[in-house]
XYZ file of C-alpha atoms in Angstrom:
290
model
C 7.196 -1.975 -53.877
C 8.498 0.800 -51.620
C 9.917 2.728 -54.610
C 6.654 2.348 -56.516
C 4.784 3.804 -53.562
C 7.154 6.742 -53.485
C 6.653 7.377 -57.190
C 2.900 7.262 -56.722
C 3.141 9.650 -53.787
C 5.106 12.155 -55.877
C 2.692 11.844 -58.774
C -0.179 12.289 -56.382
C 1.312 15.475 -55.008
C 1.773 16.860 -58.513
C -1.761 15.807 -59.454
C -3.120 17.702 -56.475
C -1.022 20.760 -57.316
C -2.075 20.599 -60.953
C -5.723 20.302 -59.968
C -5.477 23.387 -57.780
C -3.575 25.405 -60.360
C -5.628 24.356 -63.358
C -8.840 24.894 -61.461
C -7.678 28.354 -60.512
C -6.052 29.480 -63.730
C -7.869 27.742 -66.578
C -11.184 28.598 -68.094
C -11.465 32.353 -67.558
C -13.626 33.880 -70.288
C -10.804 35.984 -71.742
C -11.676 37.183 -75.265
C -9.543 35.742 -78.057
C -9.681 35.910 -81.825
C -8.546 38.052 -84.702
C -8.516 41.827 -84.432
C -11.576 41.944 -86.669
C -13.385 39.586 -84.294
C -12.291 41.407 -81.140
C -12.959 44.886 -82.521
C -15.796 44.527 -85.063
C -17.370 47.959 -84.628
C -14.656 50.415 -83.820
C -11.016 51.309 -84.197
C -8.609 48.423 -83.827
C -5.641 48.783 -81.489
C -2.194 49.565 -82.820
C 0.672 47.283 -81.817
C 3.583 49.129 -80.216
C 6.665 48.445 -78.084
C 9.548 50.083 -76.266
C 12.678 49.032 -74.392
C 13.553 50.013 -70.834
C 16.335 48.648 -68.621
C 17.046 46.053 -71.308
C 13.470 44.731 -71.285
C 11.276 44.741 -74.377
C 7.723 45.785 -73.462
C 4.938 45.052 -75.931
C 1.517 46.706 -75.823
C -1.576 47.685 -77.815
C -3.136 51.143 -77.923
C -6.577 52.251 -79.066
C -6.846 55.909 -79.977
C -9.863 57.433 -78.256
C -10.736 60.762 -76.757
C -7.510 62.741 -76.187
C -8.723 64.062 -72.827
C -8.090 60.879 -70.815
C -5.787 57.868 -70.763
C -6.381 54.367 -69.337
C -3.667 51.748 -68.760
C -4.786 48.134 -68.224
C -2.455 45.737 -66.346
C -3.133 41.983 -66.393
C -2.565 39.447 -63.638
C -0.411 36.326 -63.656
C -0.225 34.595 -66.015
C -1.887 36.619 -68.752
C -1.426 39.108 -71.542
C -3.095 42.139 -73.121
C -6.084 40.080 -74.350
C -7.493 40.246 -70.815
C -8.674 43.767 -71.621
C -9.754 43.487 -75.269
C -13.453 43.632 -74.412
C -13.017 46.900 -72.541
C -10.837 48.424 -75.249
C -13.636 47.651 -77.721
C -16.327 49.275 -75.562
C -17.683 52.349 -77.415
C -18.424 54.218 -74.167
C -14.802 53.951 -73.099
C -13.490 54.694 -76.583
C -15.501 57.901 -76.516
C -13.825 58.953 -73.270
C -10.178 57.877 -73.398
C -7.155 56.540 -75.195
C -6.630 52.991 -73.906
C -3.488 50.906 -73.529
C -3.203 47.197 -72.642
C 0.281 45.867 -71.956
C 1.983 42.486 -71.917
C 3.864 42.627 -68.627
C 7.538 41.645 -68.605
C 7.852 37.903 -69.165
C 4.370 37.396 -70.627
C 2.717 37.671 -74.015
C 5.221 39.183 -76.433
C 7.226 41.009 -73.749
C 10.246 38.677 -73.646
C 8.295 35.522 -72.676
C 9.771 33.828 -69.634
C 11.953 36.779 -68.617
C 9.799 37.558 -65.598
C 10.713 40.519 -63.399
C 9.575 39.800 -59.802
C 9.053 42.812 -57.603
C 6.464 45.558 -57.587
C 8.977 48.420 -57.732
C 10.733 46.924 -60.758
C 7.478 46.259 -62.595
C 6.260 49.769 -61.823
C 9.418 51.233 -63.325
C 9.129 49.124 -66.488
C 5.566 50.325 -67.127
C 6.101 53.991 -66.281
C 6.610 55.068 -69.935
C 3.003 54.031 -70.609
C 1.761 56.707 -68.208
C 2.863 59.353 -70.691
C 1.028 60.278 -73.871
C -2.360 61.375 -75.120
C -4.778 62.001 -72.240
C -2.196 61.826 -69.440
C -2.209 61.694 -66.457
C -3.333 58.095 -66.583
C -6.072 56.034 -64.945
C -4.370 52.739 -64.044
C -6.370 49.498 -63.882
C -5.054 46.238 -62.467
C -6.563 42.777 -62.040
C -5.193 40.248 -59.549
C -1.389 40.690 -59.484
C -1.914 43.685 -61.744
C -3.639 45.353 -58.778
C -0.582 45.871 -56.571
C 1.421 46.873 -59.660
C -1.162 49.576 -60.391
C -0.972 50.629 -56.741
C 2.799 50.741 -56.789
C 2.701 52.950 -59.894
C 0.348 55.332 -58.081
C 2.806 55.465 -55.168
C 5.898 55.871 -57.350
C 4.451 58.327 -59.899
C 1.605 60.233 -58.208
C 1.738 63.128 -60.657
C 1.310 60.766 -63.598
C -1.579 58.698 -62.157
C -4.995 60.381 -62.023
C -6.922 57.444 -60.469
C -6.741 53.682 -59.896
C -9.177 50.806 -60.324
C -8.168 47.607 -58.523
C -10.063 44.432 -59.472
C -9.670 41.396 -57.177
C -6.246 42.805 -56.317
C -3.537 40.809 -54.554
C -2.742 43.575 -52.062
C -3.129 42.055 -48.571
C 0.189 40.620 -47.331
C -1.602 38.500 -44.735
C -3.455 36.526 -47.412
C -0.855 36.578 -50.202
C 1.848 34.427 -48.663
C 3.031 31.551 -50.888
C 0.747 28.536 -50.650
C 1.794 24.895 -50.466
C 1.551 24.436 -54.223
C 3.686 27.540 -54.809
C 6.404 25.962 -52.671
C 5.928 22.609 -54.409
C 6.574 24.282 -57.736
C 10.001 25.324 -56.508
C 11.037 21.647 -56.759
C 13.107 20.771 -59.820
C 10.963 17.749 -60.778
C 7.773 19.804 -60.661
C 9.399 22.571 -62.698
C 10.262 19.994 -65.362
C 6.612 18.884 -65.590
C 4.678 22.104 -65.024
C 3.429 24.373 -67.834
C 5.889 27.184 -68.491
C 3.469 29.996 -67.678
C 2.756 28.484 -64.258
C 6.449 28.537 -63.483
C 6.752 32.135 -64.652
C 3.818 33.072 -62.419
C 5.319 31.276 -59.462
C 8.476 33.368 -59.748
C 6.324 36.483 -59.333
C 4.260 35.104 -56.473
C 7.031 33.794 -54.196
C 8.363 37.248 -53.150
C 4.982 38.984 -53.282
C 4.078 39.088 -49.580
C 7.323 40.907 -48.693
C 6.644 43.484 -51.407
C 3.103 43.973 -50.136
C 4.264 44.497 -46.549
C 6.621 47.206 -47.765
C 3.794 48.845 -49.729
C 1.178 48.798 -46.955
C 2.039 52.166 -45.331
C 2.024 53.860 -48.739
C -1.638 53.264 -49.515
C -2.825 55.901 -47.018
C -0.735 58.600 -48.669
C -2.332 58.271 -52.117
C -4.313 61.383 -53.012
C -6.020 60.219 -56.231
C -9.448 58.510 -56.351
C -9.289 54.731 -55.914
C -11.982 52.107 -56.481
C -11.685 48.415 -55.641
C -13.956 45.599 -56.883
C -13.839 42.299 -54.973
C -15.932 39.181 -55.552
C -17.108 37.599 -52.319
C -16.626 34.068 -53.704
C -13.101 34.618 -55.001
C -10.966 31.483 -54.533
C -7.693 33.054 -55.680
C -7.677 36.385 -53.858
C -9.201 36.066 -50.396
C -12.430 38.103 -50.129
C -11.023 39.384 -46.812
C -8.839 41.587 -49.005
C -11.809 43.958 -49.063
C -11.468 44.312 -45.267
C -7.781 45.089 -45.672
C -8.580 47.652 -48.369
C -11.074 49.459 -46.168
C -8.363 49.875 -43.544
C -5.359 50.497 -45.804
C -6.708 52.653 -48.627
C -7.074 56.404 -48.144
C -10.291 57.913 -46.888
C -12.763 58.278 -49.729
C -11.686 55.142 -51.582
C -14.583 52.991 -52.797
C -14.588 49.286 -51.927
C -17.225 47.333 -53.851
C -18.046 43.817 -52.605
C -19.778 41.749 -55.293
C -21.894 38.840 -53.991
C -21.749 35.489 -55.809
C -18.778 36.539 -57.960
C -15.280 35.097 -58.027
C -11.873 36.057 -59.325
C -13.061 36.532 -62.886
C -15.596 39.210 -62.032
C -14.151 41.529 -64.678
C -15.200 39.161 -67.482
C -18.382 37.880 -65.883
C -19.645 41.332 -64.848
C -17.896 43.685 -67.304
C -20.552 46.371 -66.817
C -19.320 46.840 -63.232
C -15.851 47.587 -64.532
C -17.055 49.930 -67.275
C -19.264 51.819 -64.805
C -16.385 52.105 -62.326
C -14.076 53.444 -65.044
C -16.629 55.996 -66.216
C -17.162 57.081 -62.600
C -13.424 57.586 -62.078
C -13.167 59.515 -65.345
C -16.039 61.739 -64.253
C -14.546 62.292 -60.806
C -11.185 63.312 -62.286
C -12.421 65.247 -65.321
C -11.263 68.538 -63.845
C -7.755 67.163 -63.302
C -6.825 66.820 -66.956
C -4.533 69.810 -66.683
C -2.101 67.885 -64.469
C 1.333 67.380 -65.967
C 1.608 64.001 -67.680
């Protein structure tokens, strides 16, 4: 009877962890379908790839106006589909070439070969900052937010502006949670969905990376906008307070009432408007080297 109770206790712990994770990570209204379904009215993206430091990086690019360039970076887990709706937007197509990447370890970029660490991920994506319309406006959602920020710190001449959406940038609120530590257990790893385990490998060292990045935010000279839902259950809404203190003077911090972590899909107009605003604000900077 004692062993049965122990088995039930372990199952109960996993059930609680699964409930938290599935409630947090499942159900976002990410667009999926064929290219014809995702891009019915405009140019379809071209599939491309490159190799850097032994990692195969897969991405899609939509040719738009040659005067600007936008790079979209998804969170964890995820892939390039997170941004398909924005890449299909005719207003953005008229203003910029757009790129959506599968980050290392996700999508078709060597699935499972995750590369923890903001500096490493920044380096792997740097080739995407170059090309038509450079320097590049970088956009990151969730874990993609600090990656976009790290790219702005590492390659300031190649980044014209940054849009951070529900970004995991505050080290005080991004420490591993109990279910992240639970997923370090071998039994849980055997049961858990693969993508959750890949994500956990990125999340465990995140707070240390964010602490190292914190002083660098103030030194960024390009325009920065942040969008944060006030009912976000994955990234603490207090991140907006951190952003107001950490980001350089002139950065815009937009608090969105009654919206959660998936604000980019539930209120896409906010994102499109923010991108157009950043493109307008940096229109005179298109002569920067890219």
